Tab-separated table of C-alpha atoms in Angstrom:
chain	number	residue	atom	x	y	z
Y	244	MET	CA	-12.507	-93.677	0.237
Y	245	ILE	CA	-10.063	-96.880	0.488
Y	246	THR	CA	-7.509	-97.376	-2.080
Y	247	GLU	CA	-7.098	-101.216	-3.047
Y	248	LYS	CA	-3.116	-101.033	-2.329
Y	249	ALA	CA	-3.545	-99.348	0.599
Y	250	GLY	CA	-3.433	-101.795	3.912
Y	251	VAL	CA	-3.269	-99.069	6.942
Y	252	VAL	CA	-5.286	-95.976	7.700
Y	253	TYR	CA	-4.486	-93.366	10.190
Y	254	VAL	CA	-7.482	-91.806	11.562
Y	255	VAL	CA	-6.943	-88.325	12.915
Y	256	LYS	CA	-9.279	-86.366	14.995
Y	257	ALA	CA	-8.465	-82.815	16.632
Y	258	SER	CA	-10.245	-79.666	18.276
Y	259	LEU	CA	-9.525	-76.617	16.091
Y	260	PHE	CA	-9.667	-73.176	18.161
Y	261	PHE	CA	-9.326	-70.114	16.143
Y	262	PRO	CA	-8.325	-66.740	18.440
Y	263	GLU	CA	-9.541	-64.139	16.574
Y	264	GLY	CA	-11.776	-66.129	14.371
Y	265	PHE	CA	-11.132	-65.999	10.519
Y	266	SER	CA	-12.726	-65.368	6.873
Y	267	ILE	CA	-12.820	-68.012	4.461
Y	268	GLY	CA	-14.898	-68.666	1.300
Y	269	GLY	CA	-18.174	-67.794	0.788
Y	270	ASN	CA	-20.078	-65.366	-1.326
Y	271	GLY	CA	-19.666	-61.892	-2.757
Y	272	LYS	CA	-22.648	-59.983	-2.874
Y	273	SER	CA	-21.896	-56.539	-3.650
Y	274	ASN	CA	-19.343	-54.532	-1.324
Y	275	ARG	CA	-20.027	-57.382	1.675
Y	276	LEU	CA	-18.147	-60.820	1.491
Y	277	GLU	CA	-19.791	-63.884	3.311
Y	278	ILE	CA	-18.344	-66.861	4.605
Y	279	GLU	CA	-18.703	-70.297	3.702
Y	280	ARG	CA	-21.799	-72.153	4.898
Y	281	ASP	CA	-23.153	-75.396	5.083
Y	282	GLY	CA	-26.530	-77.343	3.843
Y	283	TYR	CA	-27.433	-76.440	7.567
Y	284	GLY	CA	-26.273	-73.180	7.247
Y	285	ASN	CA	-23.352	-73.514	9.537
Y	286	PRO	CA	-19.788	-71.728	9.183
Y	287	VAL	CA	-18.155	-74.487	7.364
Y	288	ILE	CA	-14.230	-74.988	6.698
Y	289	ARG	CA	-14.181	-77.114	3.433
Y	290	GLY	CA	-11.937	-80.018	3.141
Y	291	SER	CA	-10.210	-78.713	0.270
Y	292	SER	CA	-9.150	-76.259	1.431
Y	293	ILE	CA	-7.570	-77.682	4.907
Y	294	ALA	CA	-5.635	-79.919	2.170
Y	295	GLY	CA	-4.484	-76.973	-0.077
Y	296	LEU	CA	-3.259	-75.317	2.776
Y	297	LEU	CA	-1.697	-78.471	4.429
Y	298	ARG	CA	0.028	-79.418	1.028
Y	299	GLU	CA	1.536	-76.177	0.581
Y	300	GLU	CA	3.047	-76.222	3.854
Y	301	VAL	CA	4.487	-80.003	2.903
Y	302	ARG	CA	5.554	-78.688	-0.375
Y	303	LYS	CA	7.556	-76.099	1.377
Y	304	ASP	CA	9.350	-77.804	3.923
Y	305	PRO	CA	12.722	-79.608	3.130
Y	306	ARG	CA	11.804	-83.092	4.884
Y	307	PHE	CA	8.886	-83.422	3.281
Y	308	GLY	CA	8.857	-81.528	0.066
Y	309	GLU	CA	9.537	-84.594	-2.081
Y	310	LEU	CA	7.268	-86.400	-0.542
Y	311	CYS	CA	4.189	-83.822	-1.251
Y	312	GLU	CA	2.944	-85.749	-4.075
Y	313	TRP	CA	3.244	-89.093	-2.554
Y	314	TYR	CA	0.795	-87.934	0.160
Y	315	PHE	CA	-1.555	-85.387	-1.301
Y	316	GLY	CA	-1.450	-86.950	-5.342
Y	317	LYS	CA	-0.100	-85.983	-8.577
Y	318	PRO	CA	-1.831	-83.975	-10.531
Y	319	LEU	CA	-3.252	-85.211	-13.934
Y	320	GLU	CA	-1.023	-83.801	-16.633
Y	321	ARG	CA	-0.400	-85.451	-20.027
Y	322	ASN	CA	1.669	-88.253	-20.912
Y	323	SER	CA	2.076	-88.960	-16.972
Y	324	ASP	CA	-0.240	-91.379	-14.401
Y	325	ARG	CA	-2.788	-90.078	-12.392
Y	326	SER	CA	-2.172	-90.716	-8.543
Y	327	GLU	CA	-4.837	-89.502	-5.711
Y	328	SER	CA	-4.548	-88.207	-2.465
Y	329	ARG	CA	-3.606	-90.540	0.268
Y	330	LEU	CA	-4.659	-87.937	2.586
Y	331	ILE	CA	-8.967	-87.466	2.770
Y	332	PHE	CA	-9.843	-84.267	4.651
Y	333	PHE	CA	-13.804	-83.862	5.824
Y	334	ASP	CA	-15.916	-80.526	6.047
Y	335	THR	CA	-14.853	-79.083	9.422
Y	336	PRO	CA	-18.330	-77.509	10.755
Y	337	LEU	CA	-18.529	-74.845	13.317
Y	338	LYS	CA	-21.053	-72.914	15.261
Y	339	ASN	CA	-23.354	-70.460	13.884
Y	340	LEU	CA	-21.867	-67.511	15.878
Y	341	THR	CA	-20.575	-65.315	13.373
Y	342	ASP	CA	-19.280	-61.427	13.586
Y	343	GLU	CA	-18.987	-58.704	11.289
Y	344	SER	CA	-17.147	-55.560	10.589
Y	345	MET	CA	-15.700	-52.898	8.101
Y	346	HIS	CA	-13.069	-51.904	6.195
Y	347	ASN	CA	-11.757	-49.416	3.840
Y	348	GLN	CA	-10.002	-51.157	0.843
Y	349	ILE	CA	-6.758	-49.167	0.933
Y	350	CYS	CA	-4.310	-48.418	-2.030
Y	351	ARG	CA	-1.048	-50.362	-1.248
Y	352	HIS	CA	1.056	-47.111	-3.222
Y	353	THR	CA	-0.829	-44.232	-1.400
Y	354	GLY	CA	-1.556	-45.448	1.726
Y	355	SER	CA	-5.368	-43.664	0.783
Y	356	VAL	CA	-8.497	-45.007	0.357
Y	357	SER	CA	-8.748	-46.666	-2.637
Y	358	GLU	CA	-11.476	-44.186	-4.790
Y	359	ILE	CA	-11.714	-46.873	-7.938
Y	360	ASN	CA	-14.481	-48.928	-5.944
Y	361	LYS	CA	-15.642	-46.234	-3.394
Y	362	GLY	CA	-13.215	-48.364	-1.030
Y	363	LEU	CA	-15.596	-49.249	1.829
Y	364	PHE	CA	-16.571	-53.074	2.443
Y	365	SER	CA	-18.190	-55.433	5.115
Y	366	MET	CA	-16.553	-58.649	5.864
Y	367	GLU	CA	-18.304	-61.437	7.771
Y	368	LYS	CA	-16.085	-63.731	9.996
Y	369	VAL	CA	-16.465	-66.810	12.413
Y	370	ALA	CA	-16.371	-65.008	15.729
Y	371	PRO	CA	-12.967	-64.821	17.848
Y	372	GLY	CA	-13.010	-67.992	19.871
Y	373	ALA	CA	-14.541	-70.081	17.422
Y	374	LYS	CA	-13.700	-73.915	17.714
Y	375	GLY	CA	-14.657	-76.608	14.960
Y	376	GLU	CA	-14.031	-80.783	14.697
Y	377	LEU	CA	-11.191	-81.614	12.132
Y	378	PHE	CA	-11.209	-85.268	10.840
Y	379	PHE	CA	-8.613	-86.748	8.380
Y	380	CYS	CA	-7.796	-90.694	7.036
Y	381	LEU	CA	-4.462	-90.987	6.033
Y	382	ASN	CA	-4.196	-94.754	3.723
Y	383	THR	CA	-1.152	-96.150	3.707
Y	384	PHE	CA	1.549	-98.776	4.127
Y	385	PRO	CA	2.643	-101.160	7.216
Y	386	GLU	CA	6.224	-100.608	5.457
Y	387	ASP	CA	5.676	-96.544	5.675
Y	388	GLN	CA	4.936	-96.270	8.780
Y	389	ASP	CA	7.926	-94.315	10.251
Y	390	ASP	CA	7.132	-91.553	7.589
Y	391	ASP	CA	3.771	-91.824	8.360
Y	392	GLU	CA	4.182	-90.946	11.574
Y	393	ALA	CA	6.334	-87.902	11.166
Y	394	LEU	CA	4.082	-86.630	8.695
Y	395	LEU	CA	1.267	-86.423	10.961
Y	396	GLU	CA	3.422	-84.927	13.523
Y	397	PHE	CA	4.132	-82.416	11.194
Y	398	LEU	CA	0.561	-81.734	9.862
Y	399	ALA	CA	-0.313	-81.168	13.604
Y	400	GLU	CA	2.686	-78.801	14.482
Y	401	CYS	CA	1.370	-76.806	11.468
Y	402	LEU	CA	-2.386	-76.366	12.510
Y	403	ASN	CA	-1.099	-75.715	15.793
Y	404	GLY	CA	0.123	-71.767	15.445
Y	405	GLY	CA	1.607	-72.769	12.116
Y	406	VAL	CA	-0.671	-71.805	9.644
Y	407	LEU	CA	-3.210	-69.032	8.741
Y	408	PHE	CA	-6.902	-69.659	7.964
Y	409	GLY	CA	-8.964	-68.211	5.500
Y	410	GLY	CA	-8.493	-65.242	2.944
Y	411	ASN	CA	-7.938	-61.582	4.402
Y	412	THR	CA	-5.522	-62.751	6.932
Y	413	ASN	CA	-3.883	-59.548	6.934
Y	414	ARG	CA	-6.717	-58.210	8.527
Y	415	GLY	CA	-6.068	-59.879	12.074
Y	416	GLY	CA	-7.623	-63.221	11.901
Y	417	GLY	CA	-6.755	-66.719	10.819
Y	418	ARG	CA	-4.879	-67.757	13.591
Y	419	CYS	CA	-5.258	-71.131	14.471
Y	420	PHE	CA	-4.685	-74.120	17.163
Y	421	LEU	CA	-5.266	-77.463	18.769
Y	422	GLU	CA	-7.288	-77.055	21.783
Y	423	GLU	CA	-5.325	-78.434	24.564
Y	424	ASN	CA	-2.500	-79.279	22.252
Y	425	ARG	CA	-3.221	-82.582	21.674
Y	426	ILE	CA	-4.506	-84.631	18.333
Y	427	PHE	CA	-6.362	-87.754	18.772
Y	428	CYS	CA	-5.058	-90.604	16.396
Y	429	GLU	CA	-5.605	-94.407	15.503
Y	430	ARG	CA	-4.229	-96.554	13.570
Y	431	PHE	CA	-6.280	-99.666	11.727
Y	432	ASP	CA	-4.811	-102.314	9.936
Y	433	LEU	CA	-7.593	-103.348	7.151
Y	434	ALA	CA	-6.144	-106.677	6.644
Y	435	ARG	CA	-8.026	-107.584	9.871
Y	436	MET	CA	-11.603	-107.749	9.901
Y	437	GLU	CA	-12.443	-106.426	12.920
Y	438	GLU	CA	-10.248	-103.460	12.848
Y	439	SER	CA	-11.720	-102.575	9.308
Y	440	ALA	CA	-14.913	-102.970	10.971
Y	441	ALA	CA	-13.790	-100.499	13.645
Y	442	TYR	CA	-12.835	-98.105	11.184
Y	443	LEU	CA	-16.179	-98.323	9.057
Y	444	ASP	CA	-18.243	-97.882	11.950
Y	445	LEU	CA	-15.649	-94.892	13.048
Y	446	LEU	CA	-15.960	-93.317	9.426
Y	447	TYR	CA	-19.790	-93.121	9.470
Y	448	ALA	CA	-20.827	-92.449	12.964
Y	449	GLU	CA	-22.222	-88.807	13.281
Y	450	ASP	CA	-20.112	-88.717	17.225
Y	451	ARG	CA	-16.693	-89.918	15.921
Y	452	LYS	CA	-14.545	-90.894	19.328
Y	453	LEU	CA	-11.081	-91.627	19.536
Y	454	THR	CA	-9.210	-93.102	22.734
Y	455	HIS	CA	-5.313	-92.726	22.144
Y	456	PHE	CA	-3.885	-88.881	21.899
Y	457	ARG	CA	-0.560	-87.405	21.648
Y	458	THR	CA	0.768	-83.938	22.241
Y	459	VAL	CA	1.739	-81.565	20.141
Y	460	ALA	CA	4.045	-78.899	19.900
Y	461	ARG	CA	3.351	-75.303	18.848
Y	462	GLY	CA	4.661	-74.681	15.223
Y	463	LYS	CA	8.092	-75.385	16.099
Y	464	HIS	CA	8.799	-76.511	12.269
Y	465	ARG	CA	8.191	-72.907	11.051
Y	466	ASN	CA	11.082	-70.339	10.695
Y	467	ARG	CA	8.827	-67.863	12.289
Y	468	PHE	CA	9.758	-64.990	14.826
Y	469	LEU	CA	6.500	-64.167	17.599
Y	470	VAL	CA	6.452	-61.962	19.969
Y	471	LYS	CA	3.239	-60.818	22.050
Y	472	VAL	CA	2.813	-57.511	22.889
Y	473	VAL	CA	0.218	-56.183	25.254
Y	474	PHE	CA	-0.717	-52.047	25.368
Y	475	ARG	CA	-2.763	-50.312	27.550
Y	476	ILE	CA	-4.408	-46.522	27.333
Y	477	PRO	CA	-2.159	-44.301	29.397
Y	478	GLU	CA	-4.048	-42.433	31.994
Y	479	GLY	CA	-5.578	-39.353	30.757
Y	480	GLN	CA	-5.917	-40.483	27.409
Y	481	ASP	CA	-8.613	-41.757	25.064
Y	482	LEU	CA	-8.423	-43.752	21.686
Y	483	LEU	CA	-11.100	-44.080	19.085
Y	484	CYS	CA	-10.837	-46.872	16.503
Y	485	SER	CA	-14.321	-46.532	15.022
Y	486	GLU	CA	-16.084	-48.296	11.879
Y	487	GLY	CA	-19.763	-47.399	10.458
Y	488	ASN	CA	-20.935	-44.311	10.714
Y	489	ASP	CA	-21.773	-43.592	14.439
Y	490	PHE	CA	-17.994	-42.707	15.862
Y	491	SER	CA	-18.243	-45.343	17.852
Y	492	PRO	CA	-15.093	-47.627	19.556
Y	493	VAL	CA	-15.120	-51.087	17.189
Y	494	SER	CA	-16.067	-54.252	19.186
Y	495	CYS	CA	-16.650	-57.868	17.979
Y	496	LEU	CA	-18.605	-60.428	19.110
Y	497	ASN	CA	-16.847	-63.274	21.259
Y	498	ALA	CA	-17.631	-67.167	20.872
Y	499	ASP	CA	-18.034	-66.834	24.571
Y	500	GLY	CA	-21.309	-64.834	23.603
Y	501	HIS	CA	-19.900	-61.258	25.111
Y	502	GLU	CA	-18.834	-58.287	23.046
Y	503	TYR	CA	-15.393	-57.444	23.648
Y	504	TRP	CA	-13.416	-54.090	22.493
Y	505	LYS	CA	-11.117	-54.537	19.616
Y	506	ILE	CA	-8.013	-52.640	18.165
Y	507	PRO	CA	-8.356	-54.419	13.954
Y	508	GLY	CA	-4.799	-55.692	13.016
Y	509	SER	CA	-5.434	-53.739	9.788
Y	510	THR	CA	-5.184	-50.832	12.304
Y	511	PHE	CA	-1.695	-52.313	13.610
Y	512	ARG	CA	-0.542	-53.595	10.446
Y	513	GLY	CA	-1.136	-49.641	8.426
Y	514	ILE	CA	0.565	-48.233	11.546
Y	515	PHE	CA	3.611	-50.291	11.547
Y	516	LYS	CA	4.028	-50.069	7.614
Y	517	GLY	CA	3.991	-46.246	7.498
Y	518	TRP	CA	6.489	-46.153	10.364
Y	519	MET	CA	8.812	-48.396	9.531
Y	520	SER	CA	8.845	-47.565	5.976
Y	521	ARG	CA	9.710	-43.921	7.284
Y	522	LEU	CA	12.483	-45.788	9.167
Y	523	ALA	CA	13.874	-47.459	5.782
Y	524	ALA	CA	13.680	-44.147	3.719
Y	525	ARG	CA	15.673	-42.661	6.856
Y	526	GLU	CA	18.236	-45.162	6.552
Y	527	GLY	CA	18.238	-44.171	2.928
Y	528	VAL	CA	16.877	-47.478	1.181
Y	529	SER	CA	15.385	-46.498	-1.902
Y	530	LEU	CA	11.522	-47.542	-1.502
Y	531	ALA	CA	10.893	-48.525	-5.361
Y	532	ASP	CA	6.618	-48.734	-4.508
Y	533	ASN	CA	5.902	-45.447	-3.428
Y	534	THR	CA	2.952	-42.916	-4.517
Y	535	GLU	CA	5.300	-41.031	-6.522
Y	536	THR	CA	6.193	-43.763	-8.954
Y	537	PHE	CA	2.289	-45.059	-8.408
Y	538	LEU	CA	1.202	-41.956	-9.732
Y	539	SER	CA	3.822	-41.284	-12.647
Y	540	GLN	CA	1.697	-44.592	-14.264
Y	541	GLY	CA	-1.238	-42.783	-14.738
Y	542	ASP	CA	-4.146	-44.997	-14.982
Y	543	ARG	CA	-2.420	-47.544	-16.473
Y	544	LYS	CA	-1.426	-50.731	-14.596
Y	545	SER	CA	2.186	-51.397	-15.089
Y	546	GLU	CA	3.765	-54.714	-14.332
Y	547	GLU	CA	6.730	-52.911	-13.303
Y	548	ILE	CA	4.847	-51.575	-10.294
Y	549	SER	CA	3.936	-55.232	-8.560
Y	550	GLN	CA	7.634	-56.687	-9.997
Y	551	ILE	CA	9.345	-53.951	-7.872
Y	552	THR	CA	10.771	-55.187	-4.611
Y	553	ASP	CA	12.243	-53.211	-1.834
Y	554	PRO	CA	12.427	-54.159	1.948
Y	555	ILE	CA	8.500	-52.840	3.355
Y	556	GLN	CA	7.106	-54.696	0.321
Y	557	ASN	CA	9.171	-57.358	0.641
Y	558	LEU	CA	7.820	-57.942	4.306
Y	559	PHE	CA	4.159	-56.699	4.067
Y	560	GLY	CA	3.615	-58.160	0.764
Y	561	SER	CA	2.508	-56.779	-2.778
Y	562	LEU	CA	0.913	-57.834	-5.986
Y	563	GLY	CA	4.523	-59.922	-7.076
Y	564	ASN	CA	4.831	-61.589	-3.353
Y	565	LYS	CA	3.004	-62.610	-0.160
Y	566	GLY	CA	3.493	-61.065	3.001
Y	567	ARG	CA	5.836	-62.249	5.746
Y	568	ILE	CA	4.327	-60.173	8.300
Y	569	HIS	CA	1.168	-60.836	10.414
Y	570	PHE	CA	-0.828	-59.045	13.515
Y	571	SER	CA	-3.573	-60.398	15.254
Y	572	ASP	CA	-6.574	-58.201	16.321
Y	573	ALA	CA	-6.332	-57.484	19.601
Y	574	CYS	CA	-9.468	-57.878	22.140
Y	575	SER	CA	-9.844	-56.348	25.154
Y	576	ASN	CA	-8.968	-58.678	28.224
Y	577	ARG	CA	-12.760	-57.687	29.747
Y	578	PRO	CA	-16.145	-57.732	28.008
Y	579	VAL	CA	-17.365	-54.433	27.112
Y	580	ASN	CA	-18.863	-52.160	29.646
Y	581	ARG	CA	-20.338	-48.755	28.277
Y	582	GLN	CA	-20.894	-47.034	31.516
Y	583	THR	CA	-17.036	-47.266	32.449
Y	584	ASP	CA	-15.330	-47.989	29.432
Y	585	ILE	CA	-16.358	-44.853	26.880
Y	586	GLN	CA	-16.930	-41.231	27.137
Y	587	THR	CA	-18.736	-38.888	24.877
Y	588	ARG	CA	-16.385	-36.281	23.026
Y	589	PHE	CA	-18.109	-33.149	21.580
Y	590	HIS	CA	-15.985	-31.527	18.698
Y	591	VAL	CA	-16.218	-28.398	16.089
Y	592	VAL	CA	-15.024	-28.717	12.445
Y	593	ILE	CA	-12.098	-26.305	11.985
Y	594	ASP	CA	-11.521	-24.646	8.462
Y	595	ARG	CA	-7.885	-26.061	7.535
Y	596	PHE	CA	-7.563	-22.998	5.697
Y	597	THR	CA	-9.079	-19.778	7.830
Y	598	GLY	CA	-8.398	-21.934	11.048
Y	599	GLY	CA	-12.176	-20.833	12.160
Y	600	THR	CA	-15.407	-23.093	12.849
Y	601	ASN	CA	-17.363	-24.337	10.032
Y	602	ASP	CA	-21.000	-23.395	10.638
Y	603	GLY	CA	-23.212	-26.613	11.782
Y	604	LYS	CA	-20.322	-28.291	12.107
Y	605	LEU	CA	-21.047	-29.906	15.600
Y	606	PHE	CA	-20.294	-33.203	16.159
Y	607	GLN	CA	-19.907	-35.826	18.926
Y	608	ASN	CA	-17.916	-39.019	19.141
Y	609	ASP	CA	-17.502	-42.272	21.814
Y	610	VAL	CA	-13.982	-42.882	22.731
Y	611	LEU	CA	-12.421	-45.347	24.930
Y	612	ILE	CA	-10.974	-44.279	28.340
Y	613	ALA	CA	-8.208	-45.210	30.803
Y	614	GLY	CA	-10.477	-45.471	33.816
Y	615	GLU	CA	-10.231	-47.268	37.104
Y	616	ASN	CA	-10.026	-50.481	35.430
Y	617	PRO	CA	-7.654	-49.810	32.694
Y	618	LEU	CA	-7.730	-51.878	29.596
Y	619	LEU	CA	-5.488	-54.246	28.260
Y	620	PHE	CA	-5.288	-55.233	24.225
Y	621	GLU	CA	-2.857	-58.291	23.919
Y	622	THR	CA	-2.010	-58.582	20.048
Y	623	HIS	CA	0.797	-61.060	18.479
Y	624	ILE	CA	3.371	-59.973	15.583
Y	625	SER	CA	4.949	-62.679	13.372
Y	626	ILE	CA	7.453	-62.544	11.048
Y	627	THR	CA	8.671	-65.517	8.759
Y	628	ASP	CA	12.196	-65.710	7.875
Y	629	ALA	CA	13.285	-62.445	9.655
Y	630	SER	CA	15.871	-60.434	9.141
Y	631	GLU	CA	18.046	-58.025	12.043
Y	632	LYS	CA	16.936	-55.054	10.174
Y	633	GLU	CA	12.871	-56.048	9.849
Y	634	VAL	CA	13.312	-56.993	13.487
Y	635	ALA	CA	15.035	-53.837	14.569
Y	636	TRP	CA	12.412	-52.041	12.750
Y	637	LEU	CA	9.839	-53.920	15.044
Y	638	SER	CA	11.047	-52.438	17.568
Y	639	SER	CA	11.799	-49.351	16.940
Y	640	THR	CA	7.926	-49.087	15.883
Y	641	LEU	CA	7.120	-50.289	19.212
Y	642	GLN	CA	9.271	-47.893	20.877
Y	643	ALA	CA	7.571	-44.735	19.505
Y	644	ILE	CA	4.169	-46.066	19.901
Y	645	HIS	CA	5.230	-46.746	24.165
Y	646	LEU	CA	6.375	-42.902	23.432
Y	647	GLY	CA	3.713	-41.410	21.913
Y	648	LEU	CA	5.073	-40.904	18.324
Y	649	VAL	CA	3.116	-42.770	16.808
Y	650	ARG	CA	-0.666	-42.518	17.507
Y	651	ILE	CA	-3.641	-45.532	16.946
Y	652	GLY	CA	-6.873	-44.152	15.840
Y	653	SER	CA	-9.053	-41.645	14.319
Y	654	SER	CA	-7.406	-38.624	15.995
Y	655	LYS	CA	-3.415	-37.438	15.788
Y	656	ALA	CA	-4.181	-35.499	19.096
Y	657	ALA	CA	-5.795	-38.848	21.356
Y	658	GLY	CA	-4.586	-42.619	20.366
Y	659	ARG	CA	-2.088	-43.138	22.651
Y	660	LEU	CA	-0.896	-46.645	23.704
Y	661	GLU	CA	1.507	-47.696	26.384
Y	662	VAL	CA	3.081	-50.882	25.922
Y	663	VAL	CA	2.364	-52.978	29.441
Y	664	SER	CA	4.731	-55.919	28.242
Y	665	VAL	CA	7.007	-57.559	25.214
Y	666	ASP	CA	7.320	-61.474	25.203
Y	667	LEU	CA	9.243	-63.111	22.635
Y	668	LEU	CA	7.642	-66.319	22.339
Y	669	SER	CA	9.764	-67.529	19.136
Y	670	ASN	CA	13.236	-66.413	17.987
Y	671	PRO	CA	14.424	-69.353	15.700
Y	672	ALA	CA	17.256	-66.937	13.972
Y	673	ARG	CA	18.148	-66.010	17.621
Y	674	LEU	CA	17.788	-62.374	16.453
Y	675	GLN	CA	18.955	-59.488	18.792
Y	676	PHE	CA	15.619	-58.058	19.932
Y	677	ASN	CA	15.468	-58.484	23.811
Y	678	THR	CA	18.371	-56.193	23.537
Y	679	ILE	CA	16.627	-53.631	21.253
Y	680	MET	CA	13.563	-53.773	23.453
Y	681	LYS	CA	15.473	-52.528	26.957
Y	682	GLY	CA	14.304	-48.944	25.837
Y	683	ILE	CA	10.320	-49.925	27.118
């Protein structure tokens, strides 16, 4: 734990907050993805996962990229000396409060449900609003104090809105923040016996208490365009984003113990990708990764498709590159009230060829309605290294949703959302977003 040469140890403690929860690690059983758990059965973020996530952020940053191996260790290779990591991350346990959601495996080429593995699966997630205690140490030297302080500040900014935790982040979860925008940090000089003893006491204590803290900025190091959008169901309209076989609106269990209605981030992702692809095509952009290209390959998995780049694929990701856009889950502003929030609708299946009804095809579903106290849904949309064209497509899609050209959910006759407010939270490149959004 303590290197022979290092004479100084920084100890950092922080409370992590996950507004939409996350799904990380664990085992997959059949078509169910389970999260990672510790020996007590509680959800846990492994220290190795945190280290890998932050190592990548350090590696990409121009200020600290060259120091990445100095702090995180050098990989073991032939004819080279091995160096251990100076950063030691401990596991972060969370309360055993989880939620589960169902998803369809969507083929990115055709936009339809995948037929290869039947497409339907469920995913276990840590409940939205979950909190966990992060604890890690930095072993270093007295002469490196300035670099160490800068690195710790950078890591704290990453954890305060600059990174996404877990797999399946494209389904709406993974955002992380520091509670009260602060971390606790203390420095121990191991050359002093009393400080070395205090460090060991702290390291093996059940309740690690630190008194010195510092305020941390929210992810300013990232070149990330970030906007907050608040939607509501207009008067006289209804909405159905359902899961399962009961045709009921999707909801989630929050860490506060209450149930909230939810529009999944994956729903927004699919809607925005479809409309932005349409806008790009109308502008004459060649979308190489399309249905025709995919179907022309037959059953062969061609490497050419994964290597094709076009603006939409570059933004939303593919087999060849990681996506740069993220949509958070939009939970309702108040807990579920089934007596006032939903109504039951009855439908008859219509034969699309004859226009007549199908015998015995009467069914019903529940929909969310505006009501006297309209529900509000807040989502955060972020784009890393956004371009002017991408921001223009984003704003045009928001306008299309507001005007009712793009519908959300299972029915084209319903699913109308209205944009209540749009707040620009971060715009490092000073892109012309506010000017474009004047139409709302």
